[in-house]
XYZ file of C-alpha atoms in Angstrom:
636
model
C 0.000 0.000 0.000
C 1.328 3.736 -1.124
C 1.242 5.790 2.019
C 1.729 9.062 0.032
C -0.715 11.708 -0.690
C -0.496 13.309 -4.049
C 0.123 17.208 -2.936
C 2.549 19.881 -4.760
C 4.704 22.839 -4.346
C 4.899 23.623 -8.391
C 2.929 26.153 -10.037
C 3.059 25.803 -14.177
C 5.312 28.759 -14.027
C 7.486 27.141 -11.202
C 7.670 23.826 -13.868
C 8.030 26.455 -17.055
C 11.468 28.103 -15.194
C 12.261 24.785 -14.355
C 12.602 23.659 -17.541
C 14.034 26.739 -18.817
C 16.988 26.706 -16.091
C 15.945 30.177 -14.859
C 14.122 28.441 -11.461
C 16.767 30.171 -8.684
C 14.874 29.639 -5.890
C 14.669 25.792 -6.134
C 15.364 24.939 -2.372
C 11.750 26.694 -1.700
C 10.561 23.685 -3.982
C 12.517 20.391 -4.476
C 13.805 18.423 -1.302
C 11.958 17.704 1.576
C 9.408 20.450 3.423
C 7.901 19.979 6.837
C 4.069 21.051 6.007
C 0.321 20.255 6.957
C -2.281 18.769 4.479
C -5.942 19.037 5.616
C -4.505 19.485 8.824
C -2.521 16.244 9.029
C 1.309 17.551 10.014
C 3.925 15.106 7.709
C 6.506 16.349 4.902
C 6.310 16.924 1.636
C 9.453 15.282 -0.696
C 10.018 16.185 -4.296
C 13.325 14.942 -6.275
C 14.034 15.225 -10.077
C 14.630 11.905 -11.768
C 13.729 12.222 -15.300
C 14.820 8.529 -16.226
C 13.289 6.749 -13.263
C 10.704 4.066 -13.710
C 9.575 4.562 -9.808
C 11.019 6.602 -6.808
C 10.210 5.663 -3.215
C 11.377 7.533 0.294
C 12.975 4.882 2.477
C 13.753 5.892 5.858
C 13.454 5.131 9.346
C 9.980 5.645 9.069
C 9.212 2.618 6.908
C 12.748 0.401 7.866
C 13.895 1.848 4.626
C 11.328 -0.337 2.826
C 10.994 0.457 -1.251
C 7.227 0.625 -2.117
C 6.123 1.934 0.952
C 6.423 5.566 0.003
C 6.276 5.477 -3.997
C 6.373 9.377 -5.159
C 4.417 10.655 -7.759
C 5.284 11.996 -11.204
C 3.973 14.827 -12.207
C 2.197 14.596 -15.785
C 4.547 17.523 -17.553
C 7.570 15.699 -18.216
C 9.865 17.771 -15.699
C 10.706 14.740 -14.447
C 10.046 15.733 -10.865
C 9.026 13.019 -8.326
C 6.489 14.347 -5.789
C 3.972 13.051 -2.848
C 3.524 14.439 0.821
C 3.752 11.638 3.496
C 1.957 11.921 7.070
C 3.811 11.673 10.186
C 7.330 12.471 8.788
C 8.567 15.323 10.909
C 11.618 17.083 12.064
C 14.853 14.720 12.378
C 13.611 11.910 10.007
C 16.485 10.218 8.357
C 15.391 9.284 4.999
C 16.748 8.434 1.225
C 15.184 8.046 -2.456
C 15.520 4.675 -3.813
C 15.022 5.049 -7.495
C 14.148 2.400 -10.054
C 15.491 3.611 -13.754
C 13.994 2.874 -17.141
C 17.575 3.071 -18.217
C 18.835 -0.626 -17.758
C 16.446 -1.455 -15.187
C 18.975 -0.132 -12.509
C 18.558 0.610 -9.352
C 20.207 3.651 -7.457
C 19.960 4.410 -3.635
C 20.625 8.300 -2.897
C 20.859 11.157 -0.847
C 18.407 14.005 -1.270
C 20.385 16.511 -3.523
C 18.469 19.544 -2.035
C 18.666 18.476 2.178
C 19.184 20.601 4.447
C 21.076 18.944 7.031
C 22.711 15.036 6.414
C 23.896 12.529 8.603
C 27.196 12.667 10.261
C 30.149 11.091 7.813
C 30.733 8.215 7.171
C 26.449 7.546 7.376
C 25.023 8.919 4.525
C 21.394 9.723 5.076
C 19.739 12.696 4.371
C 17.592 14.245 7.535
C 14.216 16.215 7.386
C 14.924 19.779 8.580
C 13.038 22.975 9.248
C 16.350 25.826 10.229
C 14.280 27.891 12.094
C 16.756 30.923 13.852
C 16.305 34.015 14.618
C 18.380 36.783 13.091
C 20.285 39.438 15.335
C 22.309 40.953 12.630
C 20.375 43.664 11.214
C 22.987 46.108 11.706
C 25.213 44.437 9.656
C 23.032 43.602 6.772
C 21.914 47.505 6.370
C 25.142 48.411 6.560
C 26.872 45.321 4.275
C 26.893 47.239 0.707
C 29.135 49.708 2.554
C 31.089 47.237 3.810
C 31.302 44.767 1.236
C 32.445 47.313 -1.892
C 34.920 47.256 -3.578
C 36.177 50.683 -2.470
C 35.943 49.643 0.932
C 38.722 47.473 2.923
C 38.297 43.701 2.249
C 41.066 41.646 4.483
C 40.204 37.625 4.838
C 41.367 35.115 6.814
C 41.097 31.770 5.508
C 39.852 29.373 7.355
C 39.227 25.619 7.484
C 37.040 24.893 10.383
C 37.858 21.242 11.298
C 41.973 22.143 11.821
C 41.622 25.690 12.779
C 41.395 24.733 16.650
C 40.574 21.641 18.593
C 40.510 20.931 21.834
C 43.199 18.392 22.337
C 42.253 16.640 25.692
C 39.013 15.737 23.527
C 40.611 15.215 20.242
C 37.649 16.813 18.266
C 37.485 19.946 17.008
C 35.610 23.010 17.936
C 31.677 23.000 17.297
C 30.586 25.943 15.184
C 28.849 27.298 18.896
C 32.718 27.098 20.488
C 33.663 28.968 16.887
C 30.935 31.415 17.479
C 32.717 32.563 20.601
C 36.893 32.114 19.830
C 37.216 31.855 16.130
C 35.072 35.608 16.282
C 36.993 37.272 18.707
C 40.654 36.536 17.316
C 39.180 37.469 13.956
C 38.396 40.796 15.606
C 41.004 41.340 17.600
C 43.260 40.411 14.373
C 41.290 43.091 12.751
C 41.037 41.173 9.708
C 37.103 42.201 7.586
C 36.207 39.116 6.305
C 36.498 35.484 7.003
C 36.834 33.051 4.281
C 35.253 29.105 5.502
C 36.962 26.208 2.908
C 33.539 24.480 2.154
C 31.336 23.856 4.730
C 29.164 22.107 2.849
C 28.224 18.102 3.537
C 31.089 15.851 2.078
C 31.939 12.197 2.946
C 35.865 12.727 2.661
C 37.872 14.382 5.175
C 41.160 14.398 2.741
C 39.110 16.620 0.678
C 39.291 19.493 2.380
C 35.149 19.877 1.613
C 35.449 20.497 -2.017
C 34.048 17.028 -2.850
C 30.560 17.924 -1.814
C 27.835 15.396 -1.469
C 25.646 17.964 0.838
C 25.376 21.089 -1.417
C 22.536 22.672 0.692
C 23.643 21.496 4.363
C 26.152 23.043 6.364
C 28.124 19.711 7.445
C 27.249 18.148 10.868
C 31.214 17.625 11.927
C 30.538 20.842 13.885
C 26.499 20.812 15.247
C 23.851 21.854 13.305
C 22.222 24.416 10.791
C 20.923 26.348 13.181
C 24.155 26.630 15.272
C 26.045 27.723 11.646
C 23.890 30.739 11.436
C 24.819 31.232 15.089
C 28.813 31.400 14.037
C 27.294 33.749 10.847
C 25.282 35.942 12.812
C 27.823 36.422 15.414
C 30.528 37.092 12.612
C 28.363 40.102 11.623
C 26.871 41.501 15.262
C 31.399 42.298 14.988
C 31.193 43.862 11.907
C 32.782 40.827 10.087
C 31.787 39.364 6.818
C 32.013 35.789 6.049
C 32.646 34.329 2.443
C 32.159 30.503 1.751
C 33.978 28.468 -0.756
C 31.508 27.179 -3.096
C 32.398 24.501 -5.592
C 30.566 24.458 -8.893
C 33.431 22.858 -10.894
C 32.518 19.091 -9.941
C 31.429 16.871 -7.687
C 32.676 13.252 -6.082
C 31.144 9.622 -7.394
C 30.004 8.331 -4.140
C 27.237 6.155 -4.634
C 24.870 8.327 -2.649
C 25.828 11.342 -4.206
C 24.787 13.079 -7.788
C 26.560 10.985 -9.629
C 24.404 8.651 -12.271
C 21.505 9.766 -10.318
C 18.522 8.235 -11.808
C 20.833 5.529 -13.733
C 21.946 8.154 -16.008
C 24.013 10.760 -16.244
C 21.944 13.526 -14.770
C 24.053 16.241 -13.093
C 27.394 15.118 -14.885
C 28.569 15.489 -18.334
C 27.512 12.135 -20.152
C 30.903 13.119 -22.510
C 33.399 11.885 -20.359
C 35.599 14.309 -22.208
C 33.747 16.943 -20.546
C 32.106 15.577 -17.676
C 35.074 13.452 -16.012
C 38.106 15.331 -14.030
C 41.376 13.258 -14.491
C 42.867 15.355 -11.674
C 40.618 15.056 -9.015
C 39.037 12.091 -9.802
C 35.435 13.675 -9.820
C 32.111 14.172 -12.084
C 31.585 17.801 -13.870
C 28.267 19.218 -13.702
C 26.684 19.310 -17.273
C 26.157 23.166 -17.805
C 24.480 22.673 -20.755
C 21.699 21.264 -19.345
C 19.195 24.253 -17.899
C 18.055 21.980 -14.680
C 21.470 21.347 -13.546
C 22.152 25.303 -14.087
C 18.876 26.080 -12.155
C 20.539 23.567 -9.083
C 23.453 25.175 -9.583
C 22.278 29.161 -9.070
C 19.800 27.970 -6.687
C 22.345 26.754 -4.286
C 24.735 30.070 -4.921
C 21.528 31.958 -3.952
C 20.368 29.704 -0.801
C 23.711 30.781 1.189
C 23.325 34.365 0.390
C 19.603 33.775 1.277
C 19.287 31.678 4.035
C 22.319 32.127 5.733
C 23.011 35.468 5.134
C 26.118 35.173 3.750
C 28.499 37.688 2.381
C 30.356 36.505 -0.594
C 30.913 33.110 -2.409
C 34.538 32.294 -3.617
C 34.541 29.936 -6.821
C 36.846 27.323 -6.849
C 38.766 25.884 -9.960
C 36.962 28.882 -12.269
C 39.614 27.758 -14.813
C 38.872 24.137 -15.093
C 35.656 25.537 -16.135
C 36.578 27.869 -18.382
C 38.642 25.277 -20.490
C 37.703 21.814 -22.254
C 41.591 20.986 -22.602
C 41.876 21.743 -18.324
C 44.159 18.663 -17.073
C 44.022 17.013 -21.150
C 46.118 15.949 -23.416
C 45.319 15.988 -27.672
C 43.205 13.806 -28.124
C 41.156 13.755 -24.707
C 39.257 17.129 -25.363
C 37.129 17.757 -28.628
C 36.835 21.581 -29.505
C 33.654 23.703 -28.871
C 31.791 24.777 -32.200
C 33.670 27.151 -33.519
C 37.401 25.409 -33.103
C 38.718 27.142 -29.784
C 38.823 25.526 -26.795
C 36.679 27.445 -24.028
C 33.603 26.016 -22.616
C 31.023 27.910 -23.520
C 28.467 26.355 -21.792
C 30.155 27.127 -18.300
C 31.227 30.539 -19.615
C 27.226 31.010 -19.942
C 26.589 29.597 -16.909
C 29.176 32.273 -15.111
C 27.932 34.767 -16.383
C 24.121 34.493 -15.659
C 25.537 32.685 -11.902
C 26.994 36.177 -11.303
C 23.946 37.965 -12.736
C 21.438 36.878 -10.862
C 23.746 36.740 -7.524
C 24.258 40.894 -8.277
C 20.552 41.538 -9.209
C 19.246 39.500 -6.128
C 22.210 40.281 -3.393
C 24.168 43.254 -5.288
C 25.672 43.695 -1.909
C 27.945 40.766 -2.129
C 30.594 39.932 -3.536
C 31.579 36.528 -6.169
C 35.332 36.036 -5.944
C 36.806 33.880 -9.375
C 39.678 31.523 -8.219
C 41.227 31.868 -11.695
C 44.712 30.884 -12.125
C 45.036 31.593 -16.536
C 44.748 34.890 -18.559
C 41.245 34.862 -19.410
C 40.258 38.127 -19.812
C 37.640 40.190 -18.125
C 37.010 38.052 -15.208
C 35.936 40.868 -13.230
C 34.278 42.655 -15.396
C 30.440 43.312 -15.752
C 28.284 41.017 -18.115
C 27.095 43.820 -20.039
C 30.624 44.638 -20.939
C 31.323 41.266 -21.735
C 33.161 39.925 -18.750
C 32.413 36.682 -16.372
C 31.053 39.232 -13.617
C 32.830 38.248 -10.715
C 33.453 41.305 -8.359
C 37.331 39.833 -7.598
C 39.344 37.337 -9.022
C 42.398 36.235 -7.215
C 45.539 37.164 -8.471
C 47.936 33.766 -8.869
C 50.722 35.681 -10.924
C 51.399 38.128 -8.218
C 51.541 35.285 -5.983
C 53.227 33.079 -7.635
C 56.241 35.738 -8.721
C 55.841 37.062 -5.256
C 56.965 33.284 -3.437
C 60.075 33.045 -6.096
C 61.304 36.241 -5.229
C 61.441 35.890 -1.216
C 62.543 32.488 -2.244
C 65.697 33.849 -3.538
C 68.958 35.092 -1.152
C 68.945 39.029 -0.812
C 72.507 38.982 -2.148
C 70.811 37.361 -5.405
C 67.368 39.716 -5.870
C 68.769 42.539 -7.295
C 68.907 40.041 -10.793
C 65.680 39.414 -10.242
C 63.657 42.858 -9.235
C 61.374 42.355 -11.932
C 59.682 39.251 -10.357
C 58.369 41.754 -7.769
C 57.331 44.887 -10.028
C 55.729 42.803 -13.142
C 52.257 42.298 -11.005
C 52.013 46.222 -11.506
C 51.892 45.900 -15.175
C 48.143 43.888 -15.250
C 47.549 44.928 -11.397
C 44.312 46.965 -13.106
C 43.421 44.527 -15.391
C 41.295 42.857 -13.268
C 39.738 43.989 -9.789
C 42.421 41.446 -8.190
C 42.685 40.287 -4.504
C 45.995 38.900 -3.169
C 46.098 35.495 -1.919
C 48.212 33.427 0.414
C 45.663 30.610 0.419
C 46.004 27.146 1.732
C 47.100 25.745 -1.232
C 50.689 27.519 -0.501
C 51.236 25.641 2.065
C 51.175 21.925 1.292
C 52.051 19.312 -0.612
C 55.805 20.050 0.089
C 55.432 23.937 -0.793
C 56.528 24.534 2.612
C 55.085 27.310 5.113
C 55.388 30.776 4.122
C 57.941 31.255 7.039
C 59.633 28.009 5.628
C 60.133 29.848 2.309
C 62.004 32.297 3.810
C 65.494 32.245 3.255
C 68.636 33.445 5.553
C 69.049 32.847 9.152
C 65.955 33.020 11.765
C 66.320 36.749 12.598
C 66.238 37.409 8.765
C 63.432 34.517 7.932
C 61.141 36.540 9.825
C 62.288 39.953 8.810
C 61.959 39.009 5.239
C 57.944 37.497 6.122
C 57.335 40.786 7.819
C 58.177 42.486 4.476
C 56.486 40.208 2.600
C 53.040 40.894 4.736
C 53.661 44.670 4.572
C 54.510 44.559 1.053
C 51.529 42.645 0.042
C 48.978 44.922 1.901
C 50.576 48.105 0.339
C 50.163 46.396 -2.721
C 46.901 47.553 -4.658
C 44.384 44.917 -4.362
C 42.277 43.291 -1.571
C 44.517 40.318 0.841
C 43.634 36.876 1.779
C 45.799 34.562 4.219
C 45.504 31.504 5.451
C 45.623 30.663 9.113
C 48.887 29.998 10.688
C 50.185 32.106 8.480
C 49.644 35.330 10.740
C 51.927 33.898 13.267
C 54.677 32.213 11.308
C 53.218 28.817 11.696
C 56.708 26.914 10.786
C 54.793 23.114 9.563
C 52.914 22.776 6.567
C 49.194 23.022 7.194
C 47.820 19.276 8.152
C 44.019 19.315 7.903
C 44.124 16.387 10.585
C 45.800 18.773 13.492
C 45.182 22.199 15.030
C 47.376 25.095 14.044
C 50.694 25.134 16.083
C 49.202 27.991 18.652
C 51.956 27.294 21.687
C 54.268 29.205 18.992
C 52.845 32.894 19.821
C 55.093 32.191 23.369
C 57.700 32.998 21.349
C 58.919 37.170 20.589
C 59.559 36.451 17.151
C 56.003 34.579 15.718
C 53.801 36.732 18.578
C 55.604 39.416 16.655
C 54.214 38.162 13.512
C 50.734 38.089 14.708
C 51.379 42.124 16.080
C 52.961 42.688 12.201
C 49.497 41.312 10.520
C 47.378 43.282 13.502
C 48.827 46.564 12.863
C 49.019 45.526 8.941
C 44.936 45.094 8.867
C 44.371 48.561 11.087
C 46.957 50.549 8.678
C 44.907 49.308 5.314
C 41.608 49.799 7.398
C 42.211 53.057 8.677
C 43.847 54.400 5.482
C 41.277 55.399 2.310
C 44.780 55.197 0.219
C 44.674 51.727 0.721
C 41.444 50.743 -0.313
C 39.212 53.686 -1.980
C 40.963 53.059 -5.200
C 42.498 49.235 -4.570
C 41.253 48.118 -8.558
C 42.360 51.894 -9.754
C 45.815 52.900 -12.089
C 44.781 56.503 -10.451
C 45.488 54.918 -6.959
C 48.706 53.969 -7.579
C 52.303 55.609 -8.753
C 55.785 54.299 -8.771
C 58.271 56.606 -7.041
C 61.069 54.305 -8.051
C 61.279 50.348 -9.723
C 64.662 50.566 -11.185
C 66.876 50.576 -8.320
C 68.024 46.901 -8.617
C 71.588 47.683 -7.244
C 69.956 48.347 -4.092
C 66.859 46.300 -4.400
C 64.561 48.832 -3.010
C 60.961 49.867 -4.676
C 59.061 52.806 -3.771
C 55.467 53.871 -4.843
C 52.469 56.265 -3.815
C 49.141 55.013 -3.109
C 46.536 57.289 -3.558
C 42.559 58.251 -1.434
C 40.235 59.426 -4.283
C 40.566 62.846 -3.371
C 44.790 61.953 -3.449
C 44.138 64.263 -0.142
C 45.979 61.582 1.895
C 48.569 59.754 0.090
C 51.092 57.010 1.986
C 54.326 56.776 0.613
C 55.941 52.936 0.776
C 59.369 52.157 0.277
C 60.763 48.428 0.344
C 63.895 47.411 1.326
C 64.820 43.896 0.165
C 68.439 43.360 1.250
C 69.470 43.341 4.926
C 71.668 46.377 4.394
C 70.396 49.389 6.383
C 70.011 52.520 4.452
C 70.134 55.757 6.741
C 70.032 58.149 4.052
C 67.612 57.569 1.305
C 66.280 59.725 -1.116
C 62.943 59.657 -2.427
C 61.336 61.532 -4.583
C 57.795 63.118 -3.378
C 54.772 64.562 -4.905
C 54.919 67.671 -3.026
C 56.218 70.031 -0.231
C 55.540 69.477 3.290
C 56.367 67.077 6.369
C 56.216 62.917 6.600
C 55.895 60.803 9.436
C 56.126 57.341 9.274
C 53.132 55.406 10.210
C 54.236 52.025 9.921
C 57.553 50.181 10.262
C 57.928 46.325 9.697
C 61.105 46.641 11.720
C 59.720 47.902 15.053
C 61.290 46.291 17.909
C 57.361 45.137 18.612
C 57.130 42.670 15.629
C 61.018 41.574 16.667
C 62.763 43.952 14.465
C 65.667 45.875 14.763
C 64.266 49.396 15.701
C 65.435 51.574 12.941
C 62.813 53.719 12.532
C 62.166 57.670 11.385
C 61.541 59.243 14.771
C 61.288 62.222 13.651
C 59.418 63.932 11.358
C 60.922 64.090 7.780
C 61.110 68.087 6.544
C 60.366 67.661 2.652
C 63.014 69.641 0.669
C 63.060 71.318 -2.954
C 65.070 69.233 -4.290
C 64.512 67.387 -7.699
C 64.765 63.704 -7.754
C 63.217 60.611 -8.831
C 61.265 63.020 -11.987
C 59.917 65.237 -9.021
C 60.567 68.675 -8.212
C 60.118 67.384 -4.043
C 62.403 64.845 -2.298
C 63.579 64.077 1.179
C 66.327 61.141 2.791
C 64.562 59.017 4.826
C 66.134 55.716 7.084
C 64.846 52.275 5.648
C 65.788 49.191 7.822
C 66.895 46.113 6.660
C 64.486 43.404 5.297
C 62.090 45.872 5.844
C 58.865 48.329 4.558
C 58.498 51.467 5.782
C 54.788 53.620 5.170
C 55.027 56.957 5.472
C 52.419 60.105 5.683
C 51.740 63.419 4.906
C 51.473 65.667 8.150
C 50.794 69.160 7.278
């Protein structure tokens, strides 16, 4: 006997998007719903399985019994699966077992649209009404000033299983225990944003999160959905944003995943040319198909919906953007008119980011795009992708080879450091030091560093100071702010007995001071994705292996001055050239005795003199320590 009542959540025009791919709001419809029919309380399950013969709800309702609970198809070929069942209420585990027409197989799987799933390695979905209670109104009338891109954006990455645990319990913390110390150290560190690596449901701890299973459930490692919107809310009631990773490029093969869903290939690519990964062993979603783009924007928009969140950061944007990604000739056919972009995903970017900016247009999307395709960042209309930021590799990249290298050795090599600034407007570009720096034998940042330990952390102050003088947003990984010396191990907490020591609790005080300079400075951030924000005082002194540059407020009222000093020569007597008459004083020094430096430092303020150098008709000598960067300001 078939227990289900035949009951629906589609209108024709829900069915009519649907089909079209332009359904974003899919979560209100598909998945399972706690409701009432004539009174009766129960839940209402709908699942799209276009090539299934039958689809039943097994759970621990009916002792996950096929037949008990056979759905209903609807009669407009959506292929959506359908049916209310009494008596299923909040906490219900439950799966769809689904017959296919397509070899008579049977498949067992998760609900693709649940809201919360079973602790890993179990598998289940769970019936789930997230009912909270918002406290952070302040932040979200305020979040289009905050979240601009003329306004400071500093993120710490984090990944929320290795980030802190409490070792005489071997777990780690539960997103309530984040709520309370992962918040505070963000805002004592000063940092704006927090970056999670995904959070979403995923079977394999190895994988970091970006094999998701769960796309609409915050993963229960750490509690439950309701206690994630605690650790969101209480991110903004501080006045910090939080951005999620969110992983649209492909998706694992577990058998209770997406993958062959209703004995075909549903979600994925039925090409294995373009719907297999060779790197990461993984499906890619079929973007050619409008229901897969509809699950696809749905889920970008239930985070920024339902969880209030601030941003989304998409991962592998290039493998994406290219059918050769990973491929040798011969393993990738070419699209239709001989080149070899996707243009099916490079469609579905572009009306992803649409929607996100029409619905939310005070977020932000943030490309993780390592090639030269251009106009990442750019708007649709112009003919770009329409991401707000897209993370700049090459400046990275260049960046690590340069510190790599002994200071006797840079001055061959100065234009590692000043090539960023010949694309650094291209794009609206945000710096990263992600996680993927540090493993895999990459070392730690610190480890990178060369020279002796006094100079290994002089040099990583410079780099830090360097990199948020540079124009552009930041990103870091954790450990990173204090030197952590081990590469990052997802299976341990960060190395936190190391801030007992001066030089990596110096570190931390470096990155403190580093986030209230760029906050409290418009230079820094009014015109970050601006040429008129930025000017080179001097690239060319390779002897020396110094660089000096201007950045610039929109009114260029209050410009900073940086100068770098690569080499662990002291200079005592510098001269700069300057934009105009008047009096410095320095405002920052990476070599202050409080970040374990040596103390050289301008103490006084610098008298500008009428003297021509550098091009200018102003100049003035100035002290820059070794290994170090040195900010000065206008005083007048």
């Amino acid at each position: 006997m078939n227990n289900v009542i035949v009951h629906s959540f589609f209108s024709d025009f829900d069915i009519n998007l649907f089909k079209a791919g332009k359904h974003y709001r899919l979560y209100e419809k598909l998945g399972s719903h706690i409701t009432s029919v004539n009174g009766v309380k129960g839940t209402y399950f709908a699942v799209w399985a276009p090539a299934a013969k039958s689809v039943s709800v097994i759970g621990d309702f009916n002792y996950w019994t096929e037949g008990k609970h056979q759905l209903n198809v609807r009669w407009d070929s959506s292929g959506i699966w359908e049916g209310f069942i009494p008596g299923v209420t909040m906490g219900a585990l439950y799966k769809y077992k689904i017959h296919s027409n397509h070899n008579d197989i049977k498949t067992e799987k998760a609900d693709p649209y649940a809201r919360r799933c079973e602790h890993p390695p179990k598998t289940a979905s769970v019936v789930w009404d997230s009912q909270y209670d918002w406290n952070d109104r302040s932040w979200m009338q305020k979040r289009h000033q905050n979240n601009a891109i003329d306004a400071p954006f500093s993120v710490y990455e984090v990944h929320l299983g290795s980030w802190k645990k409490k070792i005489e319990e071997d777990r780690s913390l539960s997103y309530t225990e984040l709520s309370e110390e992962l918040v505070n150290y963000v805002k004592e560190m000063q940092f704006t944003h927090v970056e999670l690596m995904p959070v979403m449901e995923h079977p394999y701890d190895p994988s970091w999160g970006y094999q998701i299973t769960g796309y609409f459930a915050p993963t229960s490692r750490f509690g439950y959905p309701e206690e994630f919107k605690t650790l969101v809310d209480k991110l903004h009631q501080n006045d910090i944003g939080i951005i999620l990773d969110w992983v649209p490029s492909h998706f694992p093969e577990d058998a209770h995943g997406l993958g062959f869903f209703d004995g075909t290939c549903l979600y994925e690519h039925p090409d294995r040319k373009k719907g297999y990964h060779p790197d990461w062993k993984s499906l890619i979603f079929n973007y050619e198909r409008n229901e897969v783009k509809s699950f696809l924007i749905s889920n970008a928009l239930f985070w920024l919906d339902e969880y209030h969140i601030d941003g989304l950061r998409v991962d592998a944007v290039a493998s994406m953007l290219f059918l050769d990604y990973s491929r040798e000739d011969g393993e990738w056919d070419a699209n239709i008119y001989g080149g070899r972009e996707n243009l099916a995903a490079i469609d579905f970017m572009k009306e992803l980011n649409t929607e996100i900016y029409s619905s939310f247009p005070d977020v932000q999307t943030i490309a993780e795009e390592s090639t030269s395709f251009p106009m990442v960042s750019k708007p649709t209309y112009l003919g770009g992708l329409g991401f707000g930021m897209k993370w700049m590799m090459g400046w990275m990249h260049d960046t690590l080879l340069y510190f790599a290298k002994e200071s006797v050795h840079r001055k061959f090599h100065q234009n590692d450091l000043t090539f960023s600034m010949t694309y650094a407007f291209t794009e609206n570009f945000m710096l990263p030091l992600s996680h993927d720096e540090v493993v895999y034998g990459k070392r730690s940042i610190i480890g990178r560093m060369p020279g002796d330990e006094w100079q290994q952390f002089a040099n990583l102050r410079l780099l830090y100071s360097y990199m948020f003088t540079h124009p552009g947003t930041n990103l870091l990984f954790m450990g990173a702010e204090f030197a952590q010396r081990d590469e990052w191990n997802f299976i341990e907490s960060l190395d936190w007995h190391l801030l007992q020591y001066q030089y990596h609790n110096g570190i931390k005080n470096t990155i403190k001071d580093l986030n209230i300079l760029y906050r409290n400075n418009e230079a820094l951030f009014e015109q970050q994705f601006n040429i008129s924000g930025f000017e080179w005082i001097t690239y060319d002194d390779h002897e020396n292996s110094i660089i000096a540059y201007i950045r610039k407020d929109l009114k260029n009222e209050k410009p900073l001055i940086v100068v770098c000093n690569f080499t662990p020569v002291p200079r005592v007597e510098y001269r700069i050239g300057l934009p105009q008459e008047g009096v410095l004083e320095e405002v920052f020094n990476s070599d202050h005795k409080k970040y374990g430096g040596s103390g050289v430092s301008n103490t006084n303020q610098i008298q500008i003199e009428n003297k021509k150098w550098h091009y200018r008709e102003h100049s003035a000598k100035i002290k820059i320590p070794p290994l170090a960067t040195v900010v000065l300001r206008y005083n007048n």
